[in-house]
Coordinates of C-alpha atoms in Angstrom, one line a residue:
Chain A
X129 CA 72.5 64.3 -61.9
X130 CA 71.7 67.5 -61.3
X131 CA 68.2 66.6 -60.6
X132 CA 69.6 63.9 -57.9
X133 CA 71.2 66.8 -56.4
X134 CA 68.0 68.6 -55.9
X135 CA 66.6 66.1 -54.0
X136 CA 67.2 66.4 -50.5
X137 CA 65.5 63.6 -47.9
X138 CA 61.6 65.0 -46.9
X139 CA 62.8 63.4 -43.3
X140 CA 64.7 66.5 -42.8
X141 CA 62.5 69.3 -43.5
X142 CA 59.6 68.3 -40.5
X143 CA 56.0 69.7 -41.5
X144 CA 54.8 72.3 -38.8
X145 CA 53.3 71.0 -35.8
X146 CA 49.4 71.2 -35.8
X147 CA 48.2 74.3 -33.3
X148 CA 44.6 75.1 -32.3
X149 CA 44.5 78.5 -31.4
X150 CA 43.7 80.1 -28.2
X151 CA 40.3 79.0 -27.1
X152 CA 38.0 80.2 -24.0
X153 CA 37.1 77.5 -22.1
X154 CA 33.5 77.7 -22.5
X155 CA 31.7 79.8 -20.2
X156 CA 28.7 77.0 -19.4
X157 CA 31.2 74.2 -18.4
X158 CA 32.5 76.4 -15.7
X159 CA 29.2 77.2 -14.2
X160 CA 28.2 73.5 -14.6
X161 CA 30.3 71.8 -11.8
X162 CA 28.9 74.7 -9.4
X163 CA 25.3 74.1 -10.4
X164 CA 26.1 70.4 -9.4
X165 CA 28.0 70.8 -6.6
X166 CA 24.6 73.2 -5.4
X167 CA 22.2 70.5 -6.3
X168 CA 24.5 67.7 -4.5
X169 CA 24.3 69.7 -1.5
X170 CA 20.6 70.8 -1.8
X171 CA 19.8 66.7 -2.4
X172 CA 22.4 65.9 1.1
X173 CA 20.5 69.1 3.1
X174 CA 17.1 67.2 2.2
X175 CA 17.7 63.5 2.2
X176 CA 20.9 62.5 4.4
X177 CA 19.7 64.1 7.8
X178 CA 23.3 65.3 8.4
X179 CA 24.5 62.3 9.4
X180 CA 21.9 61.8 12.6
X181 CA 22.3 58.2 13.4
X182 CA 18.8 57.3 13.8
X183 CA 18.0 59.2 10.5
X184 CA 17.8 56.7 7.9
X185 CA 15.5 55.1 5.2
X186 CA 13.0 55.6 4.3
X187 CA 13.2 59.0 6.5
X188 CA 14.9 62.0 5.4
X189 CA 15.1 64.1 8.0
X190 CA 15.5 64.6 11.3
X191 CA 12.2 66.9 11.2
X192 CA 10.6 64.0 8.8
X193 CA 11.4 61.4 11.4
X194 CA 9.7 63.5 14.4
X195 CA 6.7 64.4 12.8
X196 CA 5.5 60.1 12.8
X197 CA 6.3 60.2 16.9
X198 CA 2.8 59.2 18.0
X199 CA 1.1 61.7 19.9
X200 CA 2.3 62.2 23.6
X201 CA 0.6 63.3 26.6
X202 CA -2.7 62.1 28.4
X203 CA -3.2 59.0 30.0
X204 CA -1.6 56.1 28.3
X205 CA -2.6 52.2 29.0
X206 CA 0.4 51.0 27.2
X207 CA 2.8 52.5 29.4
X208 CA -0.2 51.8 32.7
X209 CA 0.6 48.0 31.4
X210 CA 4.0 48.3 30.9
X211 CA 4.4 49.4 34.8
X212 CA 2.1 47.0 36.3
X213 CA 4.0 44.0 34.4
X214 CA 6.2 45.5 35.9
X215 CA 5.8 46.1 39.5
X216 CA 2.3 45.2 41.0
X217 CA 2.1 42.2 38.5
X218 CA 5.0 39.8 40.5
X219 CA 1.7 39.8 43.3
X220 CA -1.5 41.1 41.8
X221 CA -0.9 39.0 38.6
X222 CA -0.8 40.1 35.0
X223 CA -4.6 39.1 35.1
X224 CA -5.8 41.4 37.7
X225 CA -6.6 38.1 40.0
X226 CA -4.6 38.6 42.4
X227 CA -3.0 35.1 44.5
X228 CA -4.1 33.5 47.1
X229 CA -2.7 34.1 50.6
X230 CA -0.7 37.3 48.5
X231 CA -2.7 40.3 47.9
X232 CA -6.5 40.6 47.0
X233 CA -7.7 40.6 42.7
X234 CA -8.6 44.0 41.3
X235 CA -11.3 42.5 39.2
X236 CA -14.7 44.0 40.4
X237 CA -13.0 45.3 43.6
X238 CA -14.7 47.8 45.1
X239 CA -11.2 49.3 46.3
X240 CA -10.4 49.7 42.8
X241 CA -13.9 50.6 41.2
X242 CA -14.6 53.3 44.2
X243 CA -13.3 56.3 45.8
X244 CA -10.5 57.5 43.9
X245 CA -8.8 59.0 47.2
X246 CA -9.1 55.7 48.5
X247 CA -7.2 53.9 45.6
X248 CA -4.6 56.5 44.5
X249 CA -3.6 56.7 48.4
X250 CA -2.7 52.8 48.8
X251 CA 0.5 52.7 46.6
X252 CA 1.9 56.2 47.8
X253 CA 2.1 54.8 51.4
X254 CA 1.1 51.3 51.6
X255 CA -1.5 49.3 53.8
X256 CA -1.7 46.9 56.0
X257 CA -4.2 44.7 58.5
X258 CA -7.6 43.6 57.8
X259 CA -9.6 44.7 54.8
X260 CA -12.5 43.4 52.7
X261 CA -12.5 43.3 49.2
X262 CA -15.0 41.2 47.0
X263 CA -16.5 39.9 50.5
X264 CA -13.2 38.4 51.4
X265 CA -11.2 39.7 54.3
X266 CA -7.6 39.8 53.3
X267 CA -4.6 40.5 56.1
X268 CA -1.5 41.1 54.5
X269 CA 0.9 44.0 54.2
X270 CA 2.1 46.2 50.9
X271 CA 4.8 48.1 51.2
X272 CA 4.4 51.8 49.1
X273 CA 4.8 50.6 45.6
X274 CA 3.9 53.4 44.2
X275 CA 6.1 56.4 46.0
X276 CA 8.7 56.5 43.8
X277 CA 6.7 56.7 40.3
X278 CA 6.1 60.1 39.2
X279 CA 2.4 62.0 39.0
X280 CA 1.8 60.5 35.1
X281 CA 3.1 56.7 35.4
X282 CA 1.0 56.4 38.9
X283 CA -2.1 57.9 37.0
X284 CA -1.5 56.0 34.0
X285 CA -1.1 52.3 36.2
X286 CA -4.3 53.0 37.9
X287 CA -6.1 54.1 35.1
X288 CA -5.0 51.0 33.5
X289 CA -5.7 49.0 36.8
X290 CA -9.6 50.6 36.9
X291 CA -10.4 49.8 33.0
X292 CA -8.9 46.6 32.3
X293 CA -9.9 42.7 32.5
X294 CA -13.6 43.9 32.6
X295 CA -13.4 46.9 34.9
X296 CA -15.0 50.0 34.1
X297 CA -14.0 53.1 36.0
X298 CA -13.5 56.5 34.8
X299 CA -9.8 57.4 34.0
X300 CA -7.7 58.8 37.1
X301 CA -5.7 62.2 35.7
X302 CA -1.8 62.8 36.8
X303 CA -3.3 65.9 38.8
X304 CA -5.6 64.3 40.8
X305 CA -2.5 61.8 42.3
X306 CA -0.8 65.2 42.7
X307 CA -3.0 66.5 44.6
X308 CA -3.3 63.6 46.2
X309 CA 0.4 63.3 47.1
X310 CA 0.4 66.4 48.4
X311 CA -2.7 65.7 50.9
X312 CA -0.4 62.5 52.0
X313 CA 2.9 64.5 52.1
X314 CA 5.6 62.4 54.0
X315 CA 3.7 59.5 55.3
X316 CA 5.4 56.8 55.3
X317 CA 3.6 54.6 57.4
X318 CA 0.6 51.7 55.7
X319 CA -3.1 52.9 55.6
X320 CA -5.4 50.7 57.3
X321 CA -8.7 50.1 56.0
X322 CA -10.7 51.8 58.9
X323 CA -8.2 55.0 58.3
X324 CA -9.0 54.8 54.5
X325 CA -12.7 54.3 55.2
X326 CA -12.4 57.7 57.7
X327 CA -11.0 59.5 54.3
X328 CA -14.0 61.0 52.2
Chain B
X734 CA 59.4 53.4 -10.5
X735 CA 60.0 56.9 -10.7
X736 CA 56.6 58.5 -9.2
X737 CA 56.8 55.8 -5.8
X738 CA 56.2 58.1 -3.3
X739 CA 53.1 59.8 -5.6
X740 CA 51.7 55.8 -5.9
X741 CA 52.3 55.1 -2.2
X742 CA 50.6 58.7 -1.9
X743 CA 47.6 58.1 -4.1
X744 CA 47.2 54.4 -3.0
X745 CA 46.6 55.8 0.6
X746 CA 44.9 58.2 0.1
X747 CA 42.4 56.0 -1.5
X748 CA 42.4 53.2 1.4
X749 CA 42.4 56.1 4.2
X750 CA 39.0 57.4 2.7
X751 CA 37.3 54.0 2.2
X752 CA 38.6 53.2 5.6
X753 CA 36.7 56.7 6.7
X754 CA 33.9 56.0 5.3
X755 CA 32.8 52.4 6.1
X756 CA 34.6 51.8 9.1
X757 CA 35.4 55.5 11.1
X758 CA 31.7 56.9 9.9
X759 CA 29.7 54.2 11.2
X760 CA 31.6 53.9 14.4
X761 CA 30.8 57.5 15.2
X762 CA 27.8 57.2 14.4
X763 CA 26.6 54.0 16.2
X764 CA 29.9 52.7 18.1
X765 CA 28.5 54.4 21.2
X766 CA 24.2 53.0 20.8
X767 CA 22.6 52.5 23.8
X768 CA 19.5 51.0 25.5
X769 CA 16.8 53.1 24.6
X770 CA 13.1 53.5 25.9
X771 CA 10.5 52.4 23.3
X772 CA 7.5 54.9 22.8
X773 CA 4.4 55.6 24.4
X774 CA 4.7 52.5 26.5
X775 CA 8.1 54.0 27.3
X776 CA 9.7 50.5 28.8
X777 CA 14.0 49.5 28.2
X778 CA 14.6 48.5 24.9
X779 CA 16.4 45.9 23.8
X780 CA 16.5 43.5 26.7
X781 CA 19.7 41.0 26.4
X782 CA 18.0 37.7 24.9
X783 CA 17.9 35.1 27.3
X784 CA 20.9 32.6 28.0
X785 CA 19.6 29.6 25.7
X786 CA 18.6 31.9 22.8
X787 CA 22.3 33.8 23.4
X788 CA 24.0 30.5 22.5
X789 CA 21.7 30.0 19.7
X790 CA 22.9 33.1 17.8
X791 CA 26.5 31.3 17.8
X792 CA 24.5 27.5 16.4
X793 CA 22.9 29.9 13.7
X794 CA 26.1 31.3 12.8
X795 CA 28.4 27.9 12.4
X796 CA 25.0 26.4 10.6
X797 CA 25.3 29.2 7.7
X798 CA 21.3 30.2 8.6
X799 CA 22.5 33.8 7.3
X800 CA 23.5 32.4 4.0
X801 CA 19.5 31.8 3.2
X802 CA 17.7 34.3 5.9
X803 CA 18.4 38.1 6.4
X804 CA 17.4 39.3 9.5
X805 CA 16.5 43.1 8.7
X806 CA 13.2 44.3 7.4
X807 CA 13.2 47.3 4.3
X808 CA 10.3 49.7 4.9
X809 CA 9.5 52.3 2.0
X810 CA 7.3 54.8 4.0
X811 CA 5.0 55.5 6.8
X812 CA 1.1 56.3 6.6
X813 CA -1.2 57.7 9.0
X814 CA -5.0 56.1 9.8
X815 CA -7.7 58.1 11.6
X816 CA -9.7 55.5 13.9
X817 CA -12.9 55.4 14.8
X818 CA -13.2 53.9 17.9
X819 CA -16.7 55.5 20.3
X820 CA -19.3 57.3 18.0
X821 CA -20.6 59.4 20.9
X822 CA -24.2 60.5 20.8
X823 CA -24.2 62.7 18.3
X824 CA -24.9 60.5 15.3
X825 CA -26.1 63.3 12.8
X826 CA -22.6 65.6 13.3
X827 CA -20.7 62.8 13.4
X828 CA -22.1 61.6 9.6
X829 CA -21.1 65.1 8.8
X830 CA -17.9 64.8 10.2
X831 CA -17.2 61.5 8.6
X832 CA -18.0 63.0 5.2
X833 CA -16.5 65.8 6.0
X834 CA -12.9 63.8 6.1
X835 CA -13.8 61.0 3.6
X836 CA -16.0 63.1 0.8
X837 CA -16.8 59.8 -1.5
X838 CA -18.5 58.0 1.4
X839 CA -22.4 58.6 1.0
X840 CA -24.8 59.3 4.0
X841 CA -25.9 55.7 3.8
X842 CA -22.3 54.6 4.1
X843 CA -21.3 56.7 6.4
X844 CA -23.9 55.9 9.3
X845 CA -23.4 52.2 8.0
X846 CA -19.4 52.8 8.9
X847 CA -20.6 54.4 12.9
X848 CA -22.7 50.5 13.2
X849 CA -19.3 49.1 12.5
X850 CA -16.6 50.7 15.0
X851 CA -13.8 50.5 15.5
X852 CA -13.5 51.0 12.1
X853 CA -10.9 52.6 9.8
X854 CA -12.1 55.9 8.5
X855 CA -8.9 57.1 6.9
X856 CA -6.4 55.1 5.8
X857 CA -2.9 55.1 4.5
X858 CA -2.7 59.2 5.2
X859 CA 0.1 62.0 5.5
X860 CA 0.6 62.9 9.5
X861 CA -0.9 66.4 8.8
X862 CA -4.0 64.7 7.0
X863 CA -4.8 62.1 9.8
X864 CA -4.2 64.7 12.8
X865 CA -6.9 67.0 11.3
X866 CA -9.7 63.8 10.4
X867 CA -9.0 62.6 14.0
X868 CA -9.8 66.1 15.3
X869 CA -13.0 66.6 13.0
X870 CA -14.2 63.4 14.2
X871 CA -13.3 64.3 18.1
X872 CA -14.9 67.8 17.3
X873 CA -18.0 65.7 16.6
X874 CA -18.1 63.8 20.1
X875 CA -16.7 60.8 18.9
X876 CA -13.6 59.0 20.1
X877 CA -10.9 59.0 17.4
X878 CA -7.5 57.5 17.2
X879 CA -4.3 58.0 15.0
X880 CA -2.4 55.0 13.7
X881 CA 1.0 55.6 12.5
X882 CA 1.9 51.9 10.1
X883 CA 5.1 51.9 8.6
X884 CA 4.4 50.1 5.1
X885 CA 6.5 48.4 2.4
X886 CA 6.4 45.3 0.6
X887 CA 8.7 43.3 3.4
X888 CA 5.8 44.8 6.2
X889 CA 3.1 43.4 3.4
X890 CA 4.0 40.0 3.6
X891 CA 3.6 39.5 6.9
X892 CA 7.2 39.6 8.0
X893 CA 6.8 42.3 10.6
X894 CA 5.6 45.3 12.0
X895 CA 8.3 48.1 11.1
X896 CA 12.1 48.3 9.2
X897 CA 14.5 46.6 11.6
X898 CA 17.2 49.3 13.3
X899 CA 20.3 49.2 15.1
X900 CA 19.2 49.1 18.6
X901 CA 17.3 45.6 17.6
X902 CA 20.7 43.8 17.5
X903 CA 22.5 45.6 20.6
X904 CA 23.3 42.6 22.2
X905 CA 24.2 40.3 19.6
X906 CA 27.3 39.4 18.3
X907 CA 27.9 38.9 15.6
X908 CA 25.3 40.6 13.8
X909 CA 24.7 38.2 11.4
X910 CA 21.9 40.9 8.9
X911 CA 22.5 38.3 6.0
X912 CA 22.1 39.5 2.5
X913 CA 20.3 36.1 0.6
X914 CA 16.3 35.4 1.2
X915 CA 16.6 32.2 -0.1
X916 CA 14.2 31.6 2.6
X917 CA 12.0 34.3 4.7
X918 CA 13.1 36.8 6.7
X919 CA 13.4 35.5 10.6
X920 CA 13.7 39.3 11.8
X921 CA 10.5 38.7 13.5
X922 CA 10.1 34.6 13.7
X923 CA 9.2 34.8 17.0
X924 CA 6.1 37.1 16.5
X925 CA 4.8 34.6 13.4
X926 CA 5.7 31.5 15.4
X927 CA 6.5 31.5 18.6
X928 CA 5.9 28.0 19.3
X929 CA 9.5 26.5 20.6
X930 CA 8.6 22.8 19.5
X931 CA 7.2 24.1 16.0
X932 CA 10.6 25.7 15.5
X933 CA 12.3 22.2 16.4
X934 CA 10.0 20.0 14.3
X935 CA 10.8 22.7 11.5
X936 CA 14.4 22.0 11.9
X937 CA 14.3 18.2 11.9
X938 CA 11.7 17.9 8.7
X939 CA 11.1 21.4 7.5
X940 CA 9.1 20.0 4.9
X941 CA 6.7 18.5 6.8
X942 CA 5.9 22.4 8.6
X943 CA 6.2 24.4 6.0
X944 CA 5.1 23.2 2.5
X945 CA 7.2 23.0 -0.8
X946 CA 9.8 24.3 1.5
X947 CA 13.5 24.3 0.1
X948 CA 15.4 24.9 3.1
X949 CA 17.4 21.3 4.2
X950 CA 16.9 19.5 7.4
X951 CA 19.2 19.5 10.2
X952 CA 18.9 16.2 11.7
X953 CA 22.4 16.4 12.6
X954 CA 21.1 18.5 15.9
X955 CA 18.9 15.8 17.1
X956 CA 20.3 12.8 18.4
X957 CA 18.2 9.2 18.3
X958 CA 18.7 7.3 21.2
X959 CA 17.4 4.3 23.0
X960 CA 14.4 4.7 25.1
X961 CA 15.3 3.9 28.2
X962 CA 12.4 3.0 30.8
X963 CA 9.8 5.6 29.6
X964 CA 10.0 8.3 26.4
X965 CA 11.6 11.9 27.5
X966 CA 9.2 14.5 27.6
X967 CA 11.6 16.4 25.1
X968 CA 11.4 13.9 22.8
X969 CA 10.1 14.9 19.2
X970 CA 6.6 14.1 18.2
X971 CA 7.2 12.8 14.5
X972 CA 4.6 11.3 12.1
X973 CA 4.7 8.0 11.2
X974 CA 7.3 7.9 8.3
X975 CA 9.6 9.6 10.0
X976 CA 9.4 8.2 13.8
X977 CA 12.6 6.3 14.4
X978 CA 11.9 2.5 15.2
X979 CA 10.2 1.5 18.3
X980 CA 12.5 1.6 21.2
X981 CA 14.2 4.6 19.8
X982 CA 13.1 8.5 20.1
X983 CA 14.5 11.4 19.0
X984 CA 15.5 14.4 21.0
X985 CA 17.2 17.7 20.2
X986 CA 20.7 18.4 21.0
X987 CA 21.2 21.7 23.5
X988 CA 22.1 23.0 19.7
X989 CA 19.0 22.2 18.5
X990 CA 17.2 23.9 22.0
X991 CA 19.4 26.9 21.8
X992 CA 19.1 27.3 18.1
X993 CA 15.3 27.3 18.4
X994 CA 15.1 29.6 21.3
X995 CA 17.1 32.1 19.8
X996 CA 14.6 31.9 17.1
X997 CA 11.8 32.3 18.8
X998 CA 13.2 35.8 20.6
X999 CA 13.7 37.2 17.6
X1000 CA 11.0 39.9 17.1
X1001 CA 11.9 43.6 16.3
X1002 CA 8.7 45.2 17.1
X1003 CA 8.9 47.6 19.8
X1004 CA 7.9 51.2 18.9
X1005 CA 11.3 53.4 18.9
X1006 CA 12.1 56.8 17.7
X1007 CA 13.8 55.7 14.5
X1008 CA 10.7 53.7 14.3
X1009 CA 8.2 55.0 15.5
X1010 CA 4.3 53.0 14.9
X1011 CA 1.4 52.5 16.9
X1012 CA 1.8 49.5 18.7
X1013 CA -1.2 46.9 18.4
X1014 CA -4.3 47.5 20.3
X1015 CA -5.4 45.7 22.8
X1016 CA -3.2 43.5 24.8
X1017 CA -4.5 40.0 25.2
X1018 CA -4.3 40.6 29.2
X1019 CA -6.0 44.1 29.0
X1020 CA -9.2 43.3 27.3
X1021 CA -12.0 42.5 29.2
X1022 CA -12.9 39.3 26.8
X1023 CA -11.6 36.2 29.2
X1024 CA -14.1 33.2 28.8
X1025 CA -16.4 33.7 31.7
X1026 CA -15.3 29.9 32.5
X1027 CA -11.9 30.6 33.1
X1028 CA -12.5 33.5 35.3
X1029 CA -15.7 31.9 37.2
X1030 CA -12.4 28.8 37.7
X1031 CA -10.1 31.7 39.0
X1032 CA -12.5 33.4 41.4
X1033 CA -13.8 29.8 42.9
X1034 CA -10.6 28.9 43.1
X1035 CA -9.7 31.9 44.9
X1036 CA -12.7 31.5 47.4
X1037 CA -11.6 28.0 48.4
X1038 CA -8.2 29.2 49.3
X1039 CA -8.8 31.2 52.7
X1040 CA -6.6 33.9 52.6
X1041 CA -5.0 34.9 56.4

């Protein structure tokens, strides 16, 4: 009896709750996220080219990307052939031949292979009548093609003219069609061949 | 649902950065491309495709082509090669020189190299590396070039010149990259084959072009039809086994011609700034190799004509 009356329910009496005790958060993982966070930025300073849009794969960076640009400067025949196609093409003809009854070829022509004040002068203004070229006397008209290029696509379309399909001429430099220009100054009027011929 | 508005809240915010990143980001970024000029030879870049070939994006796209074919090129990095194109008269500098920026070639090997220009004397270099061999060989009165060639395994099979970029599909929509190769990549079809009636005999019995080929034919562009009075000149030229029976031809559907047009302008190979690479030398027209027949034709052509 009296040791049923002892007995009191072990629901009642709850067991202390578990405690850890105070602890530092440890010192490393707080320097951890800011040694990643550095290294995520360091990675994005070096490989996402701050967001350039024509920064991508495999490039890196902006300063990766420019220094593959092929060298500029001088003469180039690629942008010489990208102009004739162009413009003196439609009647000289991508081969140089030239067309019948349109204007005269530049293959062997001695307008072409000779006097480079001759040559740089007919697209700045133009020229018309009568003129020989291969032994063939042409009379047509060309208006001034080559006015509106600047000093470096004129010089690179002749030099492309003089050393392709077989000719052979020495290169002709963007300051030689400025001085050249600047001898012509405002003409606007054709060349004839006899005024041409007068020119040394 | 006690926390709604802290759902609503999260599930938001979650959308609203996805939709920043893969839709706002991009748009900045490229919404707004341009034409550009391509390097060196500094001409517009991309020119619209032609009308046929514009048409034939749309037959690609109700076909499923971009199930099987991507249409963008990976490339993994960019090398530098020093070219050796004149060796000038100095022969016994220019050895020196060539050793000089290749130290395993011997003597022998070396002047063996000058008897073979143009030839590659460094290959497959940093920028910094090739700018300094081509100026050691130039210092040597020779006439050196630099090659910049993007490399990578796509560029090693053959299936183009550089990685594809933005500016190569400007005027396409939509822009149909595909993510399969089930079959090649057609990034650059037109440069490989740029034959229009290979592309349609391809269509009609791929087999036949391209062997153990898995891709299906699509003989539901051609139409066979009864020959009336004399065979069309687009009619296709089919071997034996597979020529319809006589009286009958086969000819492509405008599909079938705009499908294969589009195909055949599609080449990504124009040297841009995101891109950059030397472009091929020497341009069929700009070398002076024509058969002296077809010229000697041109010029006694030219002389019977009497010009006014």
């Amino acid at each position: 009896m009296n040791s049923e009356s002892n007995q009191s329910p072990p629901s009642l009496a709850l067991p202390a709750e578990p405690a850890a005790p105070p602890t530092p958060v440890p010192i490393w993982l707080m320097v951890l996220p800011f040694v990643l966070v550095y290294w995520g930025l360091v990675f994005f300073d070096e490989r996402g080219g701050w967001f350039n849009p024509r920064v991508y794969a495999p490039y890196r960076s902006l300063a990766e990307l420019e220094s593959y640009q092929p060298p500029t400067g001088g003469i180039s025949l690629e942008r010489g052939k990208a102009i004739y196609d162009n413009i003196c093409a439609l009647c000289h003809n991508t081969d140089g031949m030239g067309k019948p009854n349109q204007a005269p070829p530049f293959v062997g022509s001695e307008w072409v292979l000779g006097n480079l004040n001759h040559m740089i002068r007919i697209p700045l203004a133009g020229l018309t009548g009568p003129i020989q070229v291969k032994g063939q006397e042409w009379n047509l008209s060309m208006p001034a093609m080559g006015a509106a290029l600047s000093d470096d696509d004129l010089a690179a379309v002749l030099t492309y003219i003089r050393q392709s399909w077989g000719n052979k001429a020495s290169p002709i430099t963007p300051d030689q069609v400025k001085a050249v220009r600047g001898q012509v100054g405002n003409r606007t009027q054709p060349w004839t061949a006899n005024e041409l011929n007068a020119i040394q | 649902m006690n926390h709604g508005p802290l759902i609503f809240l999260a599930a938001f915010f979650a959308l609203a950065s996805s939709w920043f990143g893969f839709v706002l980001t991009p748009q900045m970024q490229l919404g707004h491309l341009q034409q550009t000029n391509t390097l060196v030879a500094a001409v517009t870049y991309p020119i619209a495709r032609p009308g046929g070939a514009h048409q034939g994006l749309q037959v690609y796209r109700v076909n499923g082509c971009a199930s099987c074919h991507t249409l963008q090129l990976e490339q993994t990095g960019t090398v530098c090669d020093a070219v050796l194109a004149e060796a000038g008269t100095n022969t016994s500098a220019l050895i020196a020189a060539i050793r000089q920026v290749k130290p395993s070639l011997s003597e022998a090997e070396a002047s063996q190299l000058i008897r073979e220009i143009p030839r590659t004397v460094l290959e497959g270099a940093s920028r910094q590396t090739a700018d300094f061999a081509v100026k050691t060989l130039s210092s040597a009165g020779a006439k050196s070039m630099l090659r910049i060639r993007p490399v990578g395994p796509d560029i090693g099979r053959g299936w183009g010149r550089r990685r594809t970029v933005a500016e190569d599909f400007l005027f396409d929509y939509p822009v149909l990259l595909g993510s399969q190769r089930i079959g090649p990549d057609l990034s650059n079809v037109g440069l490989r084959q740029p034959d229009l009636n290979w592309h349609l005999r391809h269509l009609y019995a791929p087999g036949r072009e391209v062997k153990d080929s898995s891709m299906p034919p699509y003989r539901f562009l051609f139409e066979k039809r009864k020959i009336y009075q004399s065979l069309s000149p687009e009619a296709l030229r089919l071997p034996p086994d597979l020529a319809p029976p006589p009286g009958y031809e086969v000819v492509p559907t405008t599909e079938a011609r705009a499908l294969a047009a589009y195909l055949v302008s599609l080449h990504a190979d124009a040297p841009l700034f995101d891109a950059p690479l030397t472009p091929p030398p020497a341009a069929p027209s700009a070398t002076p190799t024509n058969p002296p027949s077809r010229s000697a034709v041109v010029s006694a052509a030219a002389s019977t004509v009497k010009p006014q």
